[in-house]
XYZ file of C-alpha atoms in Angstrom:
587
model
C 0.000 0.000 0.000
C 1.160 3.147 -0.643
C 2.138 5.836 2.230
C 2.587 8.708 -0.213
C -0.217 11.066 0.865
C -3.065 12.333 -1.680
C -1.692 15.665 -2.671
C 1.676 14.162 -4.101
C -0.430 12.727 -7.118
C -3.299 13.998 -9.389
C -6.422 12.494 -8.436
C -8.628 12.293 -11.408
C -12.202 14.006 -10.485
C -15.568 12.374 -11.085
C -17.297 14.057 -14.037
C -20.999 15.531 -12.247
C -23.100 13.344 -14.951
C -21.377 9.793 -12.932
C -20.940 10.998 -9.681
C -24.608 9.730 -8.707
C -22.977 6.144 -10.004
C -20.348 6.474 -6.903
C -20.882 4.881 -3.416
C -18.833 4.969 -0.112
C -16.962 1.891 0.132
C -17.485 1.884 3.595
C -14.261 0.073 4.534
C -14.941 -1.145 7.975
C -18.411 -3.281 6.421
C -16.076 -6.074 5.467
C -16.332 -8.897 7.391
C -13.363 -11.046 8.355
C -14.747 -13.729 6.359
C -15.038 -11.575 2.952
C -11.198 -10.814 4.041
C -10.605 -14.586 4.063
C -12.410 -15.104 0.739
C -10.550 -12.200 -0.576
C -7.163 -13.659 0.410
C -8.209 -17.742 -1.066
C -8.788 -16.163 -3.922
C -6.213 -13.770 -4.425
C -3.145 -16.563 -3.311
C -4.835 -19.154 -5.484
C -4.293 -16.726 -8.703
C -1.186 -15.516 -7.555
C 0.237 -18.784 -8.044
C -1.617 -20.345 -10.525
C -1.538 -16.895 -12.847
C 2.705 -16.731 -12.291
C 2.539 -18.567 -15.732
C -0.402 -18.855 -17.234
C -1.351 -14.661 -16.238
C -0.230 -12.163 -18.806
C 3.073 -9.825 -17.192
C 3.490 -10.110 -13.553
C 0.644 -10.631 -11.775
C 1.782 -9.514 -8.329
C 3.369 -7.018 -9.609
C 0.433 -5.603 -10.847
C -1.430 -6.107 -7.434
C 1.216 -4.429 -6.126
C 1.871 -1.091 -8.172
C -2.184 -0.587 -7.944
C -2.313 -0.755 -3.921
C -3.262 -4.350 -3.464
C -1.840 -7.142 -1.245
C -3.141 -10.331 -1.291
C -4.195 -10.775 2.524
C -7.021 -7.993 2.638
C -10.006 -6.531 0.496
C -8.313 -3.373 -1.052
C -9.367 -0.322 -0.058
C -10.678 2.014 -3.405
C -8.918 5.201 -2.128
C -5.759 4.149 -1.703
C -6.014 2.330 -4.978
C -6.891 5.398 -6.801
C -3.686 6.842 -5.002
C -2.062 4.538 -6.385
C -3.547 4.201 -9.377
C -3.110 7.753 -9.863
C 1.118 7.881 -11.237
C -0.243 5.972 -14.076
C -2.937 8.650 -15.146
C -5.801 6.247 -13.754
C -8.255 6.439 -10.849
C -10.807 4.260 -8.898
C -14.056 4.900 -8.076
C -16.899 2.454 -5.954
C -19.855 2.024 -7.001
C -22.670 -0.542 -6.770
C -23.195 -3.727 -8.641
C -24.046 -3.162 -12.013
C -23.982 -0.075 -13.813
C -25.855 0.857 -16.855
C -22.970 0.278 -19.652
C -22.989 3.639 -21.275
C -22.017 4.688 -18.308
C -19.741 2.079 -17.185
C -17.739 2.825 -20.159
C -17.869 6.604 -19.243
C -16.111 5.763 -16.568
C -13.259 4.275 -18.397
C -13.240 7.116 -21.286
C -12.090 9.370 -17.890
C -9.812 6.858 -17.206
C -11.765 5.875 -14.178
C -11.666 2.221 -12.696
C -15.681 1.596 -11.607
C -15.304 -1.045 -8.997
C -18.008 -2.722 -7.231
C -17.876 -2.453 -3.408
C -19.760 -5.809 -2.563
C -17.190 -9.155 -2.456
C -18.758 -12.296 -3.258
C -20.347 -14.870 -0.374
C -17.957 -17.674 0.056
C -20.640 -20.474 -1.711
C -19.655 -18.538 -4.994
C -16.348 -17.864 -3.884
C -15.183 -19.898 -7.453
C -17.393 -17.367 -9.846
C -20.210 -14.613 -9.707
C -22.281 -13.319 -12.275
C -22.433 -10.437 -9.788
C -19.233 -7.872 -10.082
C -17.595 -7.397 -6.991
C -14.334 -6.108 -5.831
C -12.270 -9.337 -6.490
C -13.044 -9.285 -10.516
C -13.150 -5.692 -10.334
C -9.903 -4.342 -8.821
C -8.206 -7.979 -9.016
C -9.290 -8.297 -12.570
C -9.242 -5.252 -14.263
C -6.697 -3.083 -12.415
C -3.328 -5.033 -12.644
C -3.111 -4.982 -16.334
C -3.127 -0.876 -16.170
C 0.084 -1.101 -15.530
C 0.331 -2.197 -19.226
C 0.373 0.942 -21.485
C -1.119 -1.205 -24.258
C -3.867 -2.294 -22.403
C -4.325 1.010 -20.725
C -4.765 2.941 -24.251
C -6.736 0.183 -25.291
C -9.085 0.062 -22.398
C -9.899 3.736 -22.084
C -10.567 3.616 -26.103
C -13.065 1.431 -25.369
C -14.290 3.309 -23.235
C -14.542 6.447 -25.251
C -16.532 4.529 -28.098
C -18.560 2.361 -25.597
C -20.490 5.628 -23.861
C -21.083 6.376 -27.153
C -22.982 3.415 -28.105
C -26.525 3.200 -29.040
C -28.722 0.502 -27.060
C -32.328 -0.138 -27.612
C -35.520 -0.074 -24.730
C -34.857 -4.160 -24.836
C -31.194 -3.735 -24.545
C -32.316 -1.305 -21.112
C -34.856 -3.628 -20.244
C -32.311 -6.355 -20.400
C -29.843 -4.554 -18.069
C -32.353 -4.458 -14.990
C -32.811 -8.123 -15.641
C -29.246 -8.752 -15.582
C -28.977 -6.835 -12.531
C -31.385 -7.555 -10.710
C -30.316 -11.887 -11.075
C -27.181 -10.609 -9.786
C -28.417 -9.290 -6.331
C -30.977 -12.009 -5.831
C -28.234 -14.451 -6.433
C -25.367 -13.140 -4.262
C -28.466 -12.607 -1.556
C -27.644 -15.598 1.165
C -31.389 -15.020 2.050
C -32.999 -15.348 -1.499
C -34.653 -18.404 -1.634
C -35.209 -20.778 -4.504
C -38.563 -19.267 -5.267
C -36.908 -15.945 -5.820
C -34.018 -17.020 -7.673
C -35.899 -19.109 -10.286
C -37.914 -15.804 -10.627
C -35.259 -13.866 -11.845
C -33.918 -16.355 -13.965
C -36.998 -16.346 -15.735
C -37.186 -12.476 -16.051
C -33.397 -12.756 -17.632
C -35.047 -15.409 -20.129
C -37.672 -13.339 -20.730
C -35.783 -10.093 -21.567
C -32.999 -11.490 -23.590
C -35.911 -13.321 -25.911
C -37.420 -10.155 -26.162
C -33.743 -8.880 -27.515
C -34.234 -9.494 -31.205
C -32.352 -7.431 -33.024
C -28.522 -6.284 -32.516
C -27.983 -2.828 -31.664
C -24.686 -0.999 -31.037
C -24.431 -1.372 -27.278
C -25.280 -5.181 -27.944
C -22.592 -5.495 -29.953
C -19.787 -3.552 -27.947
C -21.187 -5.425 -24.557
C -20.908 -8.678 -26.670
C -17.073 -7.210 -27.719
C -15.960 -6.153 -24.888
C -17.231 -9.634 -22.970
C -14.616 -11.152 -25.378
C -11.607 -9.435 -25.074
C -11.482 -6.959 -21.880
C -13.779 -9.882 -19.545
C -12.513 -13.149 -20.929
C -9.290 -12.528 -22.961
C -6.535 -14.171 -24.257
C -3.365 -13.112 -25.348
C -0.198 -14.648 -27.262
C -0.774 -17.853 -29.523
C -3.434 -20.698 -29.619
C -1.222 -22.911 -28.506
C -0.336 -21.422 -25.434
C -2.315 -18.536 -24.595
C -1.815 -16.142 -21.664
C -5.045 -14.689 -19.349
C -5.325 -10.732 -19.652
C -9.180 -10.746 -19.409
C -10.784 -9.965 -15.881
C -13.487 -12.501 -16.115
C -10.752 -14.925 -16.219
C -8.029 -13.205 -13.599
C -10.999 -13.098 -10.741
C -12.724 -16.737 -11.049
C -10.373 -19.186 -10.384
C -12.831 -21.904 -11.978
C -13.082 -20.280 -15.411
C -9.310 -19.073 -15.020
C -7.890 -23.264 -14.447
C -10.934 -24.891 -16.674
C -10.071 -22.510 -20.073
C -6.984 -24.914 -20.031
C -9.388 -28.311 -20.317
C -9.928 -29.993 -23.736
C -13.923 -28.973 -24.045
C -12.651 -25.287 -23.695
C -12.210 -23.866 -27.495
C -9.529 -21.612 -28.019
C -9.998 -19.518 -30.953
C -7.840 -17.001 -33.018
C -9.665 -13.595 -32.275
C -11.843 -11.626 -34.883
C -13.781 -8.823 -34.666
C -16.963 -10.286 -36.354
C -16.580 -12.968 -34.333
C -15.834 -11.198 -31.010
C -19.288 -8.099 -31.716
C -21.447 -10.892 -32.653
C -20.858 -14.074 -30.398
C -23.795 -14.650 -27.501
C -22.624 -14.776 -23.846
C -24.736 -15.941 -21.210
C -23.217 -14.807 -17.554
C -24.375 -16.891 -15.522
C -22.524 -20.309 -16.935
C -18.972 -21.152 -18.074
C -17.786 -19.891 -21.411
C -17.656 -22.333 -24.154
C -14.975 -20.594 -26.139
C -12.142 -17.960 -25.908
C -10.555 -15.939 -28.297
C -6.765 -15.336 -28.414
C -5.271 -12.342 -29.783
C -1.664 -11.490 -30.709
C -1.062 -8.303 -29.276
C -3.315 -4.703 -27.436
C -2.456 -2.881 -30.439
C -4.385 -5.981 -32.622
C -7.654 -5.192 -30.680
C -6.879 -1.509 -30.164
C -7.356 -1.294 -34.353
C -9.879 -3.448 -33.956
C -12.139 -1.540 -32.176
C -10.941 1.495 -34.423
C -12.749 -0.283 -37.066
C -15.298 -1.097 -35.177
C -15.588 2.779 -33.956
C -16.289 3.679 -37.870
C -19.483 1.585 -37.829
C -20.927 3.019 -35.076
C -23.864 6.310 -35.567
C -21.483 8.650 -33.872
C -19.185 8.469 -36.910
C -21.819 7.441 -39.375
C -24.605 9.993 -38.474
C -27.309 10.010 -41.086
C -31.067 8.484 -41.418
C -30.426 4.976 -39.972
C -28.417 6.850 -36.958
C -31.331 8.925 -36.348
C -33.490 5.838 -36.256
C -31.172 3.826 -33.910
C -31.824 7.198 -31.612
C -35.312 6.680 -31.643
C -35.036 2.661 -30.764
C -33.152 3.502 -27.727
C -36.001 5.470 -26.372
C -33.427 7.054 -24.170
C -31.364 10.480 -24.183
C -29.291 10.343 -27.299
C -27.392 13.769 -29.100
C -27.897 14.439 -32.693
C -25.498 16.879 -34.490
C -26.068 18.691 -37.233
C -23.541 19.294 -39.702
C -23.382 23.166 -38.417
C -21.944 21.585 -35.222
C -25.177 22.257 -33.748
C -25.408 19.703 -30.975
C -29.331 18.267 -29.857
C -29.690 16.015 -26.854
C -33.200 14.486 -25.825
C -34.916 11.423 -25.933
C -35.791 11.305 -29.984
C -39.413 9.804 -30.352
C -39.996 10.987 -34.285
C -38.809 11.751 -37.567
C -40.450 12.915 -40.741
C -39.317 11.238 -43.983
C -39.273 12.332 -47.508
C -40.076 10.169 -50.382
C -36.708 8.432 -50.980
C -37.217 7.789 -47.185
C -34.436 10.037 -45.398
C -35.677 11.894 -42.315
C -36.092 15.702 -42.941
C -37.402 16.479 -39.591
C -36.039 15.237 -35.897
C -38.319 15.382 -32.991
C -37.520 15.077 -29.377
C -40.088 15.107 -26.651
C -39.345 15.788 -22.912
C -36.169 17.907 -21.427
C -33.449 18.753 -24.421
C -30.710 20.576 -24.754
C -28.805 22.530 -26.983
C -25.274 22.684 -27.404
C -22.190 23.686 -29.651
C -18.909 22.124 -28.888
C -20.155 19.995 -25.614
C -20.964 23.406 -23.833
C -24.469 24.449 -23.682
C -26.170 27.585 -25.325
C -27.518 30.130 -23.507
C -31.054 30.091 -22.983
C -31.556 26.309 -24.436
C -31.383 24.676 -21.266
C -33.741 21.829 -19.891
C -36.081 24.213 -18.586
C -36.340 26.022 -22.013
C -36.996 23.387 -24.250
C -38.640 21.072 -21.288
C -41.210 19.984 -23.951
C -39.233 18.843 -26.562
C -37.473 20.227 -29.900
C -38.054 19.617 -33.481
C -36.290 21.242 -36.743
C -35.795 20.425 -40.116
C -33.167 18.449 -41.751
C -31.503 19.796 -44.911
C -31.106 22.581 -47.771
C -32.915 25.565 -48.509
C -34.731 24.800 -52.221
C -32.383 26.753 -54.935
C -29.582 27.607 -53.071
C -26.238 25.660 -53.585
C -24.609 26.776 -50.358
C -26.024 25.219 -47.083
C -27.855 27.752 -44.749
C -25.282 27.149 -42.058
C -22.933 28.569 -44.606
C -24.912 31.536 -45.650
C -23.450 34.463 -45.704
C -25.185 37.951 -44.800
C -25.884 38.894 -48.163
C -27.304 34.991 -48.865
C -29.322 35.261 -45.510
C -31.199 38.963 -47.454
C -31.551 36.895 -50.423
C -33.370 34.356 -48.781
C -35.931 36.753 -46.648
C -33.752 35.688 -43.654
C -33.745 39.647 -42.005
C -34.681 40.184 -38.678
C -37.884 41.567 -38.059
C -38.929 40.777 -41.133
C -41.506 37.989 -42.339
C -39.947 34.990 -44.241
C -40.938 32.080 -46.004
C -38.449 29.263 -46.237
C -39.114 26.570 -47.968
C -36.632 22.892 -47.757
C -35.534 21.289 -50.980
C -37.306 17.873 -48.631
C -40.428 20.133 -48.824
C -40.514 21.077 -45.130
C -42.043 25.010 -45.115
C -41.415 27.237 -42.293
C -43.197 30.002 -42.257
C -42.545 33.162 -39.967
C -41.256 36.594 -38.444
C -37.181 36.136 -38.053
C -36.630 36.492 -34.490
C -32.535 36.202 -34.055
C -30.095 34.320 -36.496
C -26.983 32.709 -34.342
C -23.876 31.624 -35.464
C -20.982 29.840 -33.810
C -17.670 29.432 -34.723
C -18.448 30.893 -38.038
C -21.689 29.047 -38.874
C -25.721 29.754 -38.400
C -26.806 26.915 -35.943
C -30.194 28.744 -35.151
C -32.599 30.675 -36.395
C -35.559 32.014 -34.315
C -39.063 32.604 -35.512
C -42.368 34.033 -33.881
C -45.423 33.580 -35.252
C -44.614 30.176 -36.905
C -46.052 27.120 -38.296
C -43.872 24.890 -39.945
C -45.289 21.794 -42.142
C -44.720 18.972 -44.245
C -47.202 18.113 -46.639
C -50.171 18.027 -44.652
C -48.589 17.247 -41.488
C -48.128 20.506 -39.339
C -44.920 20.548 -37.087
C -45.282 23.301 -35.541
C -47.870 25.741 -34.825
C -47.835 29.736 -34.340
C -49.147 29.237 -30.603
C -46.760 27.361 -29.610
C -44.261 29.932 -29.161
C -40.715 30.943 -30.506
C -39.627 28.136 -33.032
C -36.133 27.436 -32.262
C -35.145 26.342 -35.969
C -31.949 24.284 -35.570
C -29.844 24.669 -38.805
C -27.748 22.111 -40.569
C -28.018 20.597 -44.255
C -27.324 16.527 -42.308
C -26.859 15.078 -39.348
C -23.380 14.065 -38.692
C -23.098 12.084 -35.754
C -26.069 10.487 -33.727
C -24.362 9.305 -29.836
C -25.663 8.163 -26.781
C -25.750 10.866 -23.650
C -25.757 14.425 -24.136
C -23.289 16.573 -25.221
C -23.189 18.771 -22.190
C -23.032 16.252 -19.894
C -21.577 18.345 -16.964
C -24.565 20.785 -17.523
C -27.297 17.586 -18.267
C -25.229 16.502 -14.910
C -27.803 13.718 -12.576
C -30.020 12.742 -15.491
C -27.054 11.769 -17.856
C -27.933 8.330 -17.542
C -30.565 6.262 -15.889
C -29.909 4.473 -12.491
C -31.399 1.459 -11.314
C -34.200 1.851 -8.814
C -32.561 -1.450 -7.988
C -30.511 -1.451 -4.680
C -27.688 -4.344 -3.380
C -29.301 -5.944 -0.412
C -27.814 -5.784 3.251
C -28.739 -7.772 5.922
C -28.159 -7.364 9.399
C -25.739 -9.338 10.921
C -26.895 -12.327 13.191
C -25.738 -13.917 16.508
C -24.669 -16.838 14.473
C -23.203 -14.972 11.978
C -20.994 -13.240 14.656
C -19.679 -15.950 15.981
C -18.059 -17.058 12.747
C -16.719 -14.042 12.002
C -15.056 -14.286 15.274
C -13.540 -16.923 14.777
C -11.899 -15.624 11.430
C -11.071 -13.058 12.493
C -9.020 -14.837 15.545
C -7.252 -16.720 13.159
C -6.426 -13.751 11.396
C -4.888 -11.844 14.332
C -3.272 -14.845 15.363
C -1.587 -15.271 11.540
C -0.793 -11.637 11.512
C 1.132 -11.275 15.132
C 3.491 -13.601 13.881
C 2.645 -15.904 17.353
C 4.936 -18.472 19.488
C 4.171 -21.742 18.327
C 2.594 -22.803 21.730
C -0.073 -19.907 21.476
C -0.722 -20.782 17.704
C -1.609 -24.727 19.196
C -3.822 -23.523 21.763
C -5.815 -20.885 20.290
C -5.994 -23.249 16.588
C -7.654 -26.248 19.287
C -10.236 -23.633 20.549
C -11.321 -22.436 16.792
C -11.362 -25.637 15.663
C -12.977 -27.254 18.872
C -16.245 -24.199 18.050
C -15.885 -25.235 14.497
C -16.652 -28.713 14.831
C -19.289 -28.092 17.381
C -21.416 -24.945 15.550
C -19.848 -24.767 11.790
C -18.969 -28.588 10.391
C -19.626 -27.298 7.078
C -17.257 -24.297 6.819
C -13.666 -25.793 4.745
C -12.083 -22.037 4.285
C -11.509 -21.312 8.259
C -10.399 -25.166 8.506
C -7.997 -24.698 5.664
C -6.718 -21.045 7.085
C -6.180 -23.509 10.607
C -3.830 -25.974 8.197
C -1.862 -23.146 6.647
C -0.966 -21.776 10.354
C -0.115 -25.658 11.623
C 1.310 -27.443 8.531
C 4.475 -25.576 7.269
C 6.187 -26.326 11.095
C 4.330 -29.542 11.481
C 2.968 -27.858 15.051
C 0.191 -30.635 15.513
C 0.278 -33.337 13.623
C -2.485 -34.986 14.826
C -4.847 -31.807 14.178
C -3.669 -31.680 10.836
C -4.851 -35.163 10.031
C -7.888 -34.481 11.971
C -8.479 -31.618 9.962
C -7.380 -33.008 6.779
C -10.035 -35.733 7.314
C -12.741 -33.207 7.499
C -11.916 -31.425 4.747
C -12.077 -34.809 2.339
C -15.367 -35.406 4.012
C -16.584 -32.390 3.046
C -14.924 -32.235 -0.454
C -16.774 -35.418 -1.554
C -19.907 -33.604 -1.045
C -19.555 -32.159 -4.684
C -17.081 -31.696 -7.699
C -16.729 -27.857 -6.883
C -16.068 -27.724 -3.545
C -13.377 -30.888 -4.123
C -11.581 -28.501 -6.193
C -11.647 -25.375 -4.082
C -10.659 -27.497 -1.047
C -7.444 -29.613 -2.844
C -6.165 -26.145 -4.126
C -6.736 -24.793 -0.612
C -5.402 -27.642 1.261
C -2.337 -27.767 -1.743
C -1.287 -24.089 -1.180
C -1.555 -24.415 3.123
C 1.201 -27.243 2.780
């Protein structure tokens, strides 16, 4: 851990739009048995990632403020984390993944407070702080992977999702707090599962946030790196679950050369064991290859079918017009002409308008609280676009302030009304203000005189379509959607308590570096209330072994222990595993 204090290093802040993302840790909430699950885990990889990990694993715990013997704590990893141009940040379960992705554009590490319940000590769907800050953070210290994560980033808050992608995201969260609930029963369980089933059927189409999510499962979640034939882990999936981490090395495990059709298109299902893993060459392969997958994407593509992947998502979304115009609301509508290319964008509730990511005065929320809608396009018989026009093309036009004016779209759209104000920025018109307006297409009116100042937005296309706002400092809490969906805490029962004393004597007694005679009695006295009240806990046996084993202290308690621990291993395949690796490493 580092003892450099705060102000030697620049702490990255929390943009305002994510702060409401961001949690307390709460440090002291840790229970010595999350330590102890913390450390299994943590000494298993070590050893088991010293050659199958990509780089040094340790030393990536290690320059990012972890040890393995205790649940890190998020601000002294963000200390840390900070002399590489990184931060940390806790939040809480799952995040929506536009915004989880935000995070990373900053160059912020989201990491999940919660730590997985020792029954799914091998693998959670949940995320918690072992795949989190044990997963992700020890590859930042590789600049490859750093550029290429924060690139992801950049593109991924960009992304496009639709309402079933959304929909699909509270399912998803919502299984993972009902099953890392010790109190969720069966009933409950089975219940979500369903919902999950229900919202990924309903999922019938790709979208772009399908396809990053699906992208990004494959490469920065379940990685591989180096050759088919003998592939190194770089993935945090795979770094934080020591069951997926040892069984991608078993025959029925496919190890394929990556691709990025392959990689954007290829199911996952989180709650089971991946079937395959791709393996790329280098961080510079997939860094290109999510260049190229970038250019695909409505932010660079803008146009008609951007506009219309807006208005799927059903959620805040910026349009920008090829002025630079920036407009950010949830789009619900567009008016086509007859070759079928939207003249006419319609928001409805809060937008905003912007140029350059900074908000224009007077367009705020508030302003346009209703909605916005403008025309798409050129002004019929004129060559030059009307964000280009000059002054002299603006008194050609009947574009004078004051004055009334009649324009009329080469799409057909008419507006119709006294010029209130003409704005440019940076050199081109972005709005034009009318009173006493109707605009229409055909017979559809847009917009009607009563209605107030029309706002006219001007731009001959629509360059880039993104998800968020533009402004998202000024859009600040309503950026992005959080789940009404809360982790669950319980309180803490007598039962409960006495376990975690007993962990947490072993603990002391492991850390004070004891005389051998103290580390007999007080090991008989656990184990003696272990064997009584807990016959089914194996981690706090095998923490007993580790302390008696290496000096051979008590022989006789080791086989005694030993025997319990096959007894209970033989109760299934999984546990077998966890407690042979356990007993392995203690000896």
């Amino acid at each position: 851990m580092s003892n450099n204090p705060v102000t030697t290093h620049k702490l990255l802040s929390v943009p305002p739009h994510l702060k409401p993302f961001c949690v307390e840790q709460t440090y002291e909430k840790y229970t010595p048995i999350d330590h102890a699950v913390w450390r299994y885990v943590l000494r298993q990889n070590c050893a088991f990632l010293a050659e199958k990990g990509y780089g040094s694993y340790q030393d990536g715990l290690r320059v990012t403020g972890m040890s393995t013997e205790s649940v890190p704590n998020i601000e002294e990893m963000n200390v840390e984390l900070s002399k590489m141009g990184w931060g940390a940040v806790a939040i809480d379960g799952f995040i929506p993944p536009v915004a989880f992705f935000d995070f990373q554009a900053h160059r912020l590490l989201p990491i999940a407070g919660d730590i997985r319940t020792l029954d799914h000590i091998a693998y959670t769907p949940a995320p918690d702080i072992i795949h989190e800050s044990a997963g992700h953070a020890p590859m930042l210290h590789d600049p490859g992977y750093a550029e290429f994560l924060q690139f992801f980033g950049e593109i991924g808050a960009k992304a496009l999702a639709s309402k079933e992608d959304h929909d699909l995201y509270e399912a998803i969260r919502l299984l993972s707090i009902v099953k890392e609930d010790p109190r969720a029963t069966a009933e409950q369980v089975q219940a979500a599962e369903d919902k999950l089933a229900q919202a990924e059927a309903a999922v019938t189409e790709s979208s772009e946030a399908g396809d990053i999510s699906k992208l990004y499962w494959w490469t920065v979640e379940y990685g591989l790196i180096g050759s088919v034939q003998d592939p190194k882990i770089y993935g945090a999936g795979l770094l934080s679950s020591m069951g997926e981490s040892r069984a991608l090395y078993r025959p029925h495990v496919q190890k394929v050369p990556f691709s990025l059709e392959a990689c954007s298109t290829k199911d996952y299902n989180i709650t089971e064991p991946q079937p395959q893993l791709y393996v790329c060459e280098n961080f510079e392969q997939l860094t290109e290859a999510v260049k190229a997958f970038a250019k695909t994407m409505a932010y660079q593509v803008g146009g008609t079918a951007s506009l219309k992947k807006a208005v799927r998502s059903d959620n805040l979304a910026t349009a920008v017009y090829s002025s630079g115009l920036q407009v950010s609301g949830t789009f619900t509508h567009l008016e086509y002409d007859g070759a079928g290319e939207a003249v006419y964008l319609k928001t409805t509730g809060p937008t905003m308008l912007s140029v350059d990511n900074k908000m224009l005065d007077g367009h705020d929320l508030e302003y346009h609280g209703e909605g916005f809608g403008s025309p798409i396009g050129r002004v019929q018989g004129f060559a030059t676009p009307l964000e280009d026009f000059s002054d002299a093309q603006l008194d050609e036009a009947g574009l004078k302030v004051g004055a009334h004016a009649e324009l009329v779209f080469a799409s057909g759209v008419q507006v119709a009304g006294e010029v209130k104000y003409v704005q440019r920025e940076a050199g081109k018109i972005v709005l034009i203000g009318f009173d006493n307006c109707t605009v229409t297409h055909g017979d559809t009116v847009l917009f009607q005189a009563e209605w107030g100042t029309f706002d006219m937005a001007v731009g001959a296309a629509i360059t880039s379509v993104y998800a968020g706002a533009a402004d998202r400092a000024a859009w600040a809490a309503s950026t992005f959607s959080k789940s009404a969906l809360n982790t669950k805490r319980h309180d803490v029962t007598a039962e409960e308590q006495k376990l975690y004393d007993l962990y947490q004597t072993i603990r002391d007694l492991r850390e004070s570096q004891a005389a051998d005679s103290e580390v007999r009695d007080v090991t008989a006295s656990v184990l003696s209330d272990l064997d009584q009240s807990y016959p089914n806990d194996w981690l706090l046996r095998v923490e007993i072994l580790e302390l008696l084993a290496p000096k051979a202290l008590a022989p006789e308690r080791e086989a005694q222990i030993a025997a319990h621990l096959e007894q209970l291993a033989a109760t299934g395949a999984g546990l077998q595993e966890l407690i042979e690796n356990g007993v392995q490493l203690a000896r």
